[in-house]
XYZ file of C-alpha atoms in Angstrom:
680
model
C -13.345 15.754 -23.065
C -9.631 15.765 -21.363
C -6.574 14.008 -19.241
C -7.819 13.691 -15.739
C -5.701 15.196 -12.603
C -4.492 12.867 -10.420
C -4.909 15.176 -6.318
C -2.165 14.631 -4.676
C -1.116 12.423 -2.354
C -0.463 14.151 1.557
C 1.256 12.639 4.193
C -0.655 9.618 5.428
C -0.987 10.410 9.439
C 0.826 8.190 12.229
C -1.238 6.135 13.896
C -2.063 4.599 17.623
C -0.459 3.221 19.588
C -0.423 1.090 22.925
C -2.851 -2.475 24.074
C -5.529 -4.723 22.349
C -8.755 -2.970 21.776
C -10.374 -4.873 24.414
C -8.105 -3.464 27.018
C -9.932 -0.154 26.163
C -13.458 -0.997 26.744
C -12.338 -3.666 29.757
C -11.324 0.316 31.326
C -14.805 2.099 29.655
C -17.038 -0.777 31.017
C -16.515 0.453 34.296
C -16.651 4.190 33.745
C -20.007 3.232 32.617
C -20.080 2.361 36.460
C -18.758 4.825 38.118
C -20.310 8.277 38.851
C -18.655 10.977 36.484
C -16.687 12.674 39.712
C -15.573 9.189 40.463
C -14.458 8.250 37.065
C -11.767 6.306 35.663
C -10.452 8.734 34.229
C -10.878 11.628 37.316
C -9.501 8.920 39.265
C -5.987 8.400 36.419
C -5.616 12.081 36.062
C -5.083 13.042 39.994
C -3.084 10.542 39.976
C -0.666 12.256 37.728
C 0.442 13.488 40.566
C 1.482 11.112 42.903
C 4.982 11.890 44.655
C 5.716 7.612 43.130
C 7.238 8.250 39.905
C 5.817 3.897 39.312
C 2.131 5.354 39.755
C 2.343 8.552 38.020
C 3.470 5.824 34.811
C 1.245 3.881 35.318
C -1.672 6.944 35.113
C -0.209 7.904 31.900
C 0.579 4.329 30.443
C -3.872 4.138 31.666
C -4.297 7.481 29.549
C -2.711 5.829 26.523
C -5.086 2.466 26.617
C -8.336 4.714 27.046
C -8.400 7.106 25.038
C -8.201 4.692 21.134
C -11.651 4.573 22.250
C -13.001 7.537 20.695
C -16.022 8.076 22.525
C -13.576 8.554 26.144
C -11.992 11.749 24.387
C -13.969 14.394 25.399
C -14.436 13.322 29.099
C -10.268 13.407 29.437
C -10.441 17.292 27.145
C -12.607 18.608 30.031
C -10.979 17.616 32.774
C -7.372 19.714 31.055
C -6.482 16.314 29.814
C -3.385 18.271 27.699
C -2.277 20.865 30.236
C -1.868 18.202 33.218
C -0.251 15.596 31.015
C 2.090 18.908 28.882
C 4.691 19.214 31.624
C 4.571 15.364 33.024
C 6.503 14.687 29.589
C 9.621 16.720 31.324
C 9.032 14.712 34.208
C 12.388 13.730 36.339
C 11.759 9.927 35.250
C 11.761 8.755 32.092
C 9.901 6.433 32.014
C 7.264 9.098 32.549
C 8.518 10.929 29.758
C 7.874 7.962 27.562
C 4.259 6.808 28.559
C 3.232 10.645 29.162
C 4.119 11.751 25.925
C 3.082 8.153 24.894
C -0.624 9.277 25.772
C -0.422 12.740 24.243
C 0.178 10.918 21.142
C -2.621 8.471 21.418
C -4.758 11.357 21.669
C -3.786 13.706 18.990
C -4.034 10.373 16.822
C -7.967 9.015 18.273
C -9.601 12.579 18.028
C -8.402 13.826 15.228
C -7.657 17.094 13.760
C -10.064 18.752 16.461
C -7.794 17.759 19.287
C -4.862 17.971 17.459
C -6.135 21.687 17.001
C -7.462 21.862 20.726
C -3.995 20.442 21.829
C -1.949 23.074 20.267
C -4.572 25.009 21.622
C -3.884 24.402 25.316
C -0.194 24.778 24.581
C 1.004 21.341 24.621
C 4.034 22.635 21.559
C 5.839 24.441 24.156
C 6.495 21.353 26.494
C 7.047 19.492 23.173
C 9.429 21.546 21.753
C 11.560 21.669 25.297
C 11.212 17.724 25.541
C 13.133 17.499 21.978
C 15.664 20.134 22.725
C 16.772 17.875 26.441
C 16.588 14.520 24.037
C 18.687 15.804 21.442
C 20.933 17.027 24.312
C 21.059 14.151 25.713
C 22.094 11.221 23.526
C 25.447 11.620 23.956
C 25.144 11.096 27.926
C 22.305 8.361 27.786
C 23.373 6.180 30.222
C 22.897 2.256 28.140
C 22.886 -0.443 30.796
C 23.000 -3.978 28.044
C 24.664 -4.096 24.977
C 20.778 -4.994 23.293
C 18.822 -2.351 25.694
C 17.130 0.567 23.317
C 18.662 3.627 25.150
C 16.717 5.191 26.436
C 16.085 8.855 26.319
C 15.619 8.013 22.366
C 12.982 5.930 23.195
C 11.324 9.512 24.591
C 12.824 11.227 21.921
C 10.435 9.090 19.137
C 6.756 9.476 20.713
C 8.036 12.668 21.084
C 8.626 13.044 17.316
C 5.961 11.324 16.569
C 3.134 13.726 18.498
C 5.118 16.123 16.375
C 4.109 14.826 13.100
C 0.905 13.792 14.061
C 0.174 17.802 15.209
C 2.057 19.428 12.366
C -0.517 16.893 10.403
C -3.388 18.237 11.359
C -2.460 21.933 13.020
C -1.263 25.063 10.486
C -0.755 26.339 14.112
C 1.679 23.494 14.825
C 3.797 24.346 11.808
C 4.108 28.009 13.031
C 5.907 26.685 15.688
C 8.374 24.158 14.261
C 8.926 26.499 11.848
C 9.727 29.265 13.835
C 11.480 27.616 17.406
C 13.754 25.328 14.726
C 12.171 22.300 15.547
C 14.102 21.520 12.113
C 17.711 20.880 12.431
C 15.705 18.888 16.270
C 14.813 16.944 13.675
C 17.733 16.381 11.714
C 19.208 15.701 15.273
C 16.443 11.930 15.205
C 16.745 12.052 11.790
C 21.052 11.108 11.839
C 20.135 8.732 14.706
C 19.855 5.770 12.017
C 22.423 4.474 12.334
C 21.815 3.886 16.281
C 18.649 3.384 16.601
C 16.765 2.828 12.914
C 12.665 3.587 14.807
C 13.763 7.376 15.577
C 15.390 7.601 12.017
C 11.765 6.302 9.773
C 9.699 8.681 12.920
C 11.899 11.915 12.185
C 11.685 10.608 7.963
C 7.506 10.669 8.477
C 7.792 14.098 10.234
C 10.363 15.965 7.479
C 8.477 14.591 5.384
C 5.639 15.960 6.383
C 6.564 19.450 7.418
C 8.300 19.699 3.972
C 4.947 20.009 2.549
C 3.890 22.448 0.492
C 5.640 24.798 3.416
C 7.668 27.620 2.325
C 8.594 29.516 5.226
C 10.365 26.407 6.415
C 12.257 26.829 2.479
C 14.417 29.887 4.443
C 16.043 27.507 6.948
C 17.199 24.865 5.340
C 20.515 24.567 5.054
C 23.119 22.812 4.073
C 23.039 19.869 7.501
C 19.569 19.106 6.150
C 20.209 19.044 2.133
C 23.776 16.673 2.958
C 21.650 14.249 6.047
C 19.311 13.706 3.863
C 21.617 13.102 0.686
C 23.825 10.795 2.884
C 20.613 9.032 3.470
C 20.487 8.501 -0.067
C 23.642 7.133 -1.123
C 23.573 4.390 1.919
C 23.275 0.664 1.270
C 22.210 -0.897 4.289
C 19.349 -4.100 2.339
C 17.241 -3.994 5.285
C 13.140 -3.090 4.519
C 13.516 -0.275 7.525
C 16.994 1.172 5.892
C 14.845 1.004 2.551
C 12.376 2.267 3.986
C 14.188 5.692 5.772
C 15.550 5.840 2.206
C 12.217 6.372 0.536
C 11.026 9.153 2.986
C 14.678 11.099 2.376
C 13.871 11.019 -1.641
C 10.243 12.465 -1.277
C 11.350 15.190 1.233
C 14.517 16.289 -0.744
C 11.947 16.063 -3.361
C 9.693 18.680 -1.213
C 13.263 20.734 -0.976
C 13.909 20.797 -4.582
C 12.876 24.224 -5.305
C 15.823 25.323 -2.328
C 18.461 23.352 -3.906
C 21.032 24.948 -5.439
C 20.539 25.158 -9.853
C 23.993 23.304 -9.856
C 22.884 20.466 -7.730
C 19.779 19.606 -8.991
C 19.670 17.997 -11.789
C 21.826 15.661 -9.506
C 19.200 15.069 -7.425
C 17.309 14.935 -8.935
C 18.011 11.462 -10.039
C 18.584 9.894 -6.529
C 15.602 10.609 -5.956
C 13.665 8.711 -8.720
C 16.162 6.242 -8.643
C 15.951 5.714 -5.200
C 11.732 4.887 -5.522
C 12.790 2.341 -8.406
C 15.470 0.390 -6.770
C 12.366 0.614 -4.042
C 9.655 -0.279 -6.637
C 12.377 -2.914 -7.657
C 12.027 -5.116 -5.011
C 9.513 -8.281 -5.420
C 7.824 -7.459 -2.068
C 5.388 -11.477 -2.561
C 8.834 -13.615 -2.372
C 9.707 -10.757 0.855
C 6.991 -11.802 2.297
C 7.144 -15.279 1.833
C 11.305 -15.406 2.386
C 11.102 -13.011 5.733
C 8.054 -15.580 7.413
C 10.204 -18.663 6.099
C 12.880 -16.790 7.846
C 10.197 -16.299 11.223
C 9.770 -19.630 12.004
C 12.732 -20.635 11.141
C 13.810 -18.177 14.518
C 10.857 -20.093 16.991
C 11.893 -23.453 15.570
C 15.915 -22.529 16.540
C 15.332 -20.396 19.599
C 14.559 -22.197 23.230
C 10.161 -21.103 24.230
C 11.020 -18.178 26.799
C 9.643 -14.908 28.053
C 10.268 -12.766 24.651
C 7.938 -15.629 23.197
C 5.380 -14.950 25.986
C 5.310 -11.814 25.112
C 5.296 -12.204 20.853
C 2.606 -14.348 22.382
C 0.302 -11.500 23.212
C 1.455 -9.197 20.642
C -0.272 -11.475 18.125
C -3.092 -11.875 20.160
C -2.534 -7.760 20.160
C -3.027 -7.235 16.625
C -5.328 -9.697 16.045
C -8.126 -7.919 17.897
C -6.770 -4.055 16.496
C -7.437 -6.207 12.760
C -10.555 -7.959 14.177
C -11.814 -4.017 15.401
C -10.412 -2.562 12.119
C -12.692 -4.428 9.639
C -15.978 -3.868 12.128
C -14.680 -0.084 11.282
C -14.530 -0.449 8.157
C -17.744 0.547 6.824
C -18.215 4.584 7.821
C -14.444 5.742 5.717
C -16.330 8.387 3.399
C -16.020 12.074 3.111
C -16.896 14.027 0.760
C -17.911 11.031 -2.147
C -13.819 10.198 -1.577
C -12.681 7.502 1.003
C -11.024 8.137 3.817
C -8.222 7.756 5.520
C -8.897 4.805 7.579
C -6.274 2.506 6.802
C -4.224 2.214 10.489
C -1.193 0.401 11.162
C -0.685 -1.520 14.560
C 3.736 -1.976 14.255
C 4.257 -0.378 17.317
C 1.834 -3.055 19.324
C 3.910 -5.744 17.830
C 6.844 -5.761 20.253
C 10.725 -5.484 18.668
C 11.576 -9.630 18.573
C 8.889 -9.739 15.168
C 11.504 -7.533 13.579
C 10.723 -10.326 10.566
C 6.946 -8.687 10.781
C 8.515 -5.036 10.946
C 10.844 -5.709 8.095
C 7.826 -7.178 5.740
C 5.480 -3.870 6.950
C 8.290 -1.458 6.545
C 8.984 -2.571 3.064
C 4.428 -1.996 1.761
C 5.165 1.622 3.595
C 8.096 1.862 1.731
C 6.629 0.728 -1.834
C 3.161 3.186 -0.823
C 5.828 5.759 -0.317
C 7.386 5.787 -3.429
C 4.140 4.826 -5.660
C 3.231 8.349 -3.984
C 5.838 10.471 -4.503
C 5.841 9.707 -8.200
C 1.324 10.903 -8.261
C 2.770 13.562 -6.091
C 5.944 14.185 -9.548
C 3.735 14.216 -12.237
C 0.950 16.479 -10.376
C -0.146 19.921 -10.793
C 0.227 21.894 -7.320
C -2.489 23.962 -7.679
C -6.065 21.961 -7.334
C -6.750 21.331 -3.797
C -8.511 18.243 -3.003
C -11.873 19.219 -3.229
C -11.527 20.039 -6.695
C -13.487 18.319 -9.265
C -10.807 15.843 -10.484
C -12.198 15.141 -13.661
C -12.677 18.153 -14.856
C -13.336 17.664 -18.546
C -16.143 20.320 -19.930
C -15.811 22.000 -22.373
C -15.996 25.835 -21.851
C -18.462 27.854 -24.346
C -16.251 29.519 -26.338
C -15.390 25.783 -27.969
C -18.685 24.992 -28.977
C -18.617 25.462 -32.699
C -21.901 26.884 -33.707
C -23.351 23.515 -34.465
C -23.441 22.369 -30.832
C -20.019 20.229 -32.030
C -17.051 20.523 -29.289
C -13.765 22.385 -30.760
C -9.884 21.405 -28.566
C -9.994 21.397 -25.004
C -10.838 23.824 -22.599
C -8.011 25.470 -19.901
C -9.494 23.463 -17.360
C -8.574 19.341 -19.102
C -5.143 20.578 -21.006
C -2.973 17.667 -20.305
C -0.737 17.612 -17.468
C 3.013 18.239 -17.873
C 6.466 16.981 -16.454
C 9.151 18.830 -16.606
C 11.972 17.347 -19.582
C 13.971 16.293 -16.469
C 11.569 14.703 -14.427
C 9.922 12.759 -17.652
C 13.298 11.707 -18.504
C 14.828 10.405 -15.556
C 11.613 8.792 -14.532
C 12.750 6.918 -18.241
C 15.775 6.332 -17.650
C 15.296 4.718 -14.828
C 12.226 2.330 -15.804
C 9.974 3.645 -13.344
C 6.361 2.924 -16.297
C 7.366 -0.081 -16.474
C 8.062 -1.412 -12.289
C 5.006 0.664 -11.451
C 2.941 -1.091 -13.966
C 3.925 -4.373 -12.790
C 3.298 -3.320 -9.232
C -0.687 -3.171 -10.625
C -0.277 -6.879 -10.734
C -2.656 -8.848 -8.477
C -0.214 -10.374 -5.351
C 0.494 -13.784 -5.561
C -1.953 -16.183 -3.873
C 0.806 -18.354 -2.133
C 2.248 -14.610 -0.043
C -1.654 -13.520 0.878
C -2.086 -17.647 1.721
C 0.349 -17.028 4.308
C -0.219 -13.175 5.224
C -3.671 -15.287 6.462
C -1.982 -18.972 8.339
C -0.683 -16.279 11.137
C -2.903 -13.953 13.650
C -0.252 -10.914 13.527
C 0.549 -11.333 9.892
C -2.847 -11.201 8.932
C -3.203 -7.762 8.909
C -0.485 -7.038 5.695
C -2.956 -8.768 4.042
C -4.755 -4.933 3.196
C -0.937 -3.000 2.562
C -0.506 -5.357 -0.632
C -3.233 -3.774 -1.600
C -2.716 -1.039 -0.867
C -0.117 -0.776 -2.685
C -1.878 -2.224 -6.210
C -3.941 0.628 -6.104
C -1.381 3.352 -5.253
C 0.630 1.489 -8.036
C -2.968 1.860 -9.731
C -3.587 5.683 -9.327
C 0.113 6.084 -10.278
C -0.043 4.648 -13.425
C -2.892 6.440 -14.276
C -0.609 9.566 -13.131
C 1.503 8.410 -15.949
C -0.382 7.783 -17.705
C -1.907 11.700 -17.956
C 0.665 13.036 -18.176
C 3.970 11.538 -20.835
C 3.594 10.931 -24.620
C 2.737 7.518 -26.274
C 6.219 6.990 -26.925
C 7.631 7.934 -23.934
C 5.093 4.990 -22.717
C 6.394 2.012 -24.821
C 4.633 3.082 -27.828
C 1.584 1.037 -29.515
C 2.843 -2.099 -28.672
C 2.654 -1.179 -24.891
C -0.291 0.794 -24.424
C -2.765 -2.239 -26.158
C -0.794 -4.565 -23.454
C -1.237 -2.128 -20.404
C -4.563 -2.136 -21.967
C -4.892 -5.802 -21.646
C -3.225 -6.120 -18.810
C -6.506 -3.967 -17.388
C -8.367 -5.562 -18.654
C -7.357 -8.651 -16.957
C -7.106 -7.911 -13.029
C -11.008 -5.990 -13.856
C -12.746 -8.974 -15.412
C -9.930 -12.167 -14.844
C -12.660 -12.791 -11.919
C -16.380 -14.356 -12.052
C -17.366 -11.276 -11.034
C -15.993 -7.512 -11.119
C -14.420 -6.183 -7.376
C -16.497 -4.198 -5.307
C -13.677 -2.893 -3.355
C -13.770 1.132 -3.456
C -10.351 1.266 -2.982
C -9.387 -1.317 -5.765
C -12.228 0.441 -8.206
C -11.364 4.346 -7.774
C -7.348 3.876 -8.955
C -8.221 0.499 -11.881
C -11.027 2.566 -13.481
C -8.993 6.085 -13.466
C -5.898 4.512 -14.930
C -8.360 2.405 -17.568
C -10.021 6.239 -18.263
C -6.255 7.497 -19.000
C -4.818 4.977 -21.606
C -8.659 4.631 -22.814
C -7.986 8.378 -24.083
C -4.666 7.908 -24.869
C -5.655 4.762 -27.154
C -8.022 6.626 -28.869
C -6.189 9.638 -29.863
C -3.303 7.712 -31.120
C -6.452 5.381 -33.718
C -4.546 2.228 -31.701
C -7.059 -0.750 -31.230
C -8.800 -1.149 -28.357
C -7.948 -4.832 -26.197
C -11.543 -4.098 -24.406
C -15.140 -5.031 -25.618
C -17.603 -2.534 -25.326
C -20.095 -4.948 -23.347
C -17.221 -5.573 -20.903
C -17.031 -1.106 -20.363
C -20.230 -1.114 -19.701
C -20.809 -3.639 -17.335
C -17.967 -2.027 -15.755
C -19.403 1.145 -15.960
C -22.526 -0.562 -14.440
C -20.509 -1.136 -11.093
C -19.083 1.609 -11.049
C -21.720 3.404 -11.253
C -23.114 1.889 -8.254
C -20.221 2.227 -5.888
C -20.419 5.618 -3.281
C -16.988 7.237 -4.347
C -17.675 10.575 -6.668
C -15.291 10.323 -8.686
C -15.696 6.386 -9.525
C -19.130 7.252 -11.211
C -17.263 9.521 -12.776
C -14.359 7.798 -14.205
C -17.294 5.160 -15.250
C -19.668 7.452 -17.160
C -16.448 8.754 -18.952
C -15.214 5.417 -19.506
C -18.259 5.685 -21.201
C -18.184 8.283 -23.208
C -14.208 7.708 -25.120
C -16.102 4.099 -26.162
C -18.670 5.945 -27.570
C -17.203 8.745 -28.481
C -14.669 5.941 -30.873
C -17.976 3.392 -31.724
C -19.591 6.495 -33.394
C -17.223 6.430 -36.364
C -18.242 2.998 -37.128
C -20.646 0.955 -39.191
C -23.274 -0.735 -37.500
C -22.830 0.093 -33.046
C -26.152 2.021 -33.735
C -27.640 -0.783 -30.429
C -24.313 -0.159 -29.179
C -24.368 3.563 -28.769
C -28.025 3.428 -27.364
C -27.380 0.887 -25.064
C -24.438 3.533 -23.727
C -26.779 6.345 -24.626
C -29.111 4.456 -21.907
C -26.738 3.656 -19.154
C -25.349 7.156 -19.395
C -28.629 9.567 -19.439
C -30.078 7.228 -15.943
C -26.657 8.881 -15.172
C -27.404 12.072 -15.929
C -31.032 12.152 -14.162
C -30.527 9.220 -11.342
C -27.994 9.841 -9.445
C -27.922 12.009 -6.385
C -24.429 14.575 -7.310
C -24.334 17.343 -9.866
C -20.694 16.629 -10.494
C -21.799 12.818 -12.199
C -24.667 14.643 -13.395
C -22.885 16.394 -15.582
C -20.144 14.367 -16.553
C -23.243 11.879 -17.880
C -24.219 14.373 -20.124
C -20.711 15.403 -20.636
C -20.112 11.724 -22.008
C -23.962 12.434 -24.408
C -23.070 15.071 -26.239
C -19.712 13.223 -27.391
C -20.953 10.102 -28.432
C -24.202 11.398 -30.056
C -22.184 14.496 -31.837
C -22.132 13.515 -34.886
C -22.147 10.351 -37.598
C -25.294 8.736 -38.740
C -25.548 6.017 -36.284
C -25.097 8.626 -33.755
C -28.486 10.215 -35.151
C -30.247 7.093 -35.297
C -29.385 5.755 -31.639
C -30.264 9.391 -30.144
C -33.375 8.829 -32.222
C -33.995 5.225 -31.024
C -33.702 6.526 -27.729
C -35.800 9.806 -27.535
C -33.072 11.486 -26.715
C -34.024 15.021 -27.427
C -37.181 14.778 -25.695
C -35.160 13.358 -22.326
C -32.514 15.767 -22.312
C -35.800 18.554 -22.907
C -37.175 17.470 -20.149
C -33.702 16.914 -17.840
C -32.673 20.522 -18.606
C -34.575 22.276 -16.229
C -34.288 20.452 -13.655
C -30.558 20.243 -14.173
C -30.001 24.123 -14.071
C -32.353 23.493 -10.966
C -30.550 21.783 -9.153
C -28.063 23.749 -10.168
C -29.116 26.828 -8.410
C -30.801 24.652 -5.112
C -27.592 22.778 -4.285
C -24.505 24.357 -5.969
C -23.776 27.356 -3.709
C -23.556 25.494 -0.804
C -22.117 21.679 -1.734
C -19.877 22.875 -4.598
C -16.384 24.941 -4.803
C -16.526 27.821 -6.863
C -14.356 25.810 -9.606
C -16.529 22.896 -10.304
C -19.759 25.169 -10.635
C -17.891 27.185 -13.222
C -18.074 23.558 -14.720
C -21.406 22.846 -14.171
C -22.261 26.160 -15.565
C -20.903 25.543 -18.699
C -22.555 21.793 -18.849
C -25.473 23.782 -18.243
C -24.797 25.700 -21.065
C -23.276 22.555 -23.976
C -26.597 21.402 -22.513
C -29.026 24.447 -23.972
C -26.426 24.345 -27.305
C -26.603 20.335 -27.327
C -29.967 20.685 -27.290
C -29.406 23.142 -30.755
C -28.382 20.715 -32.296
C -30.614 17.848 -32.384
C -33.501 19.843 -33.276
C -32.035 20.566 -36.394
C -31.034 16.838 -36.952
C -34.327 15.280 -36.616
C -35.888 18.351 -39.450
C -32.677 17.512 -41.854
């Protein structure tokens, strides 16, 4: 069994803005009462041609609300909404520009990748590029009426950058236009507005972090201005959480561009990137959330009732309704056996007076992003998102004549960190800080979030940071040696900590995101502990209960890791005396999965684990005889071969099929080995 790969984190798509979902439903209900020709969609699109800027703005804002319900999007697309809204981004009224761009942003967000590609085909990039050029040229000349009023040109630019971010995330054609149209310089100009408009700078930071990932065509456009802007941000020291997020995004972008840096500056840049991520992880999330919530309450107590308070109440109601809608849509998020990116961020709904909540949201986003960047630092660039992350089967050439494993195959060789990255992570105590982030949040922090409808959305974000930390721990365990992680004592402490996370509650968590992360970390840790002959702190019974819970999970990777943990545990127990009964229990569980699981990848991993557990030793031979392992595998063999032949080509990747073919060969050889054992 080898170390499992961790899939790189792709940048998450940004999220929809607009009014509460119930407002959209009301418009939707009205549409059902009208015929097709008289539908609100047709009426709103007609109003885009009004000579009145106010009417055009109202129409754009209304479209922005309605398209938040994905079922309304086809009707708008059929009426050529993109080609009608595109010119509105260059309307003479700045308010119309902002709402039109916001409507297209919502359309791209709620419509997903297919809609984004259609929008690019409808030439949305042409007016969007022109709009960004005009915005960047007009930042300094824009008229700001009052001291605390936002720059209207920057507000339009913020919507435009968010739209660009989503299109480039979802469409290779949009990314190609970005590369060729010189949009990099425009986004960097938006990034450099951070002293004046931190929201615009953060949007630009997200966009840069996305477009610089796996985009070699863009590298030739990277110049000293771009690198200078990023380095300036990394050296900034503003203490706000918004600036912490901005520095984190700059660090991620600089990491993406590492291959384009002069050799003399690479070590310095790497140290600056890791230092930024480390400082972000240093922040005590729960303490800061408690302080920010208290600061908000103090401010409310001291300020008189104003229109802002009414706006705030409306914002709270909007966020509460959106959170309820999110919970209703939580179930259907599985895609190809992996959790979908169903997390939504409704912070754009918040009025500007909610600065404390904005800060808390920025903190959690920064820490999640920091952990994802560290995971990507630890990952090989080779595997795609669709590949089998847990490639652990031995190649046929690695099987000895007696059917036993002899070494590891190239598919499962340990991932390696460069010496420079390894050193930087260790020097900045990143492994210890990541482990700290895997702890459950303090109850008082989650309680204070529960008490306010608008803060309730943070609970899911807090849990996501914990899950990302567990995934990050898995990556560090997969790429570092035991000594770098603190030696046997530290590894035992980590195992005890993970044991507490999983078994500390009355029952094992059913949260799929948490379960996927914690079980992958546990697998990596057990592999390292076994390889170093370090005593385990988790009992076989505990691991059995975890695996039983995991094998009922819908996420394929969770089930794969569950049977792998059984294999690691069983192969260790097989070397000890008096373990036959426990080995029987493990063997029966693995046979059940190999026979009944609906996914071939999980079937293969269960068989691979059986090969490990029953490969050698008196205890294993006794257990194998008691559970009738040989006849069970003989009965399974033709079924497994037929399943590969029937389902394999259309459902699994070539690399997965290669691994499955190896397991098929190993199954034949292992049956031969068991037959020799029986004849002894």
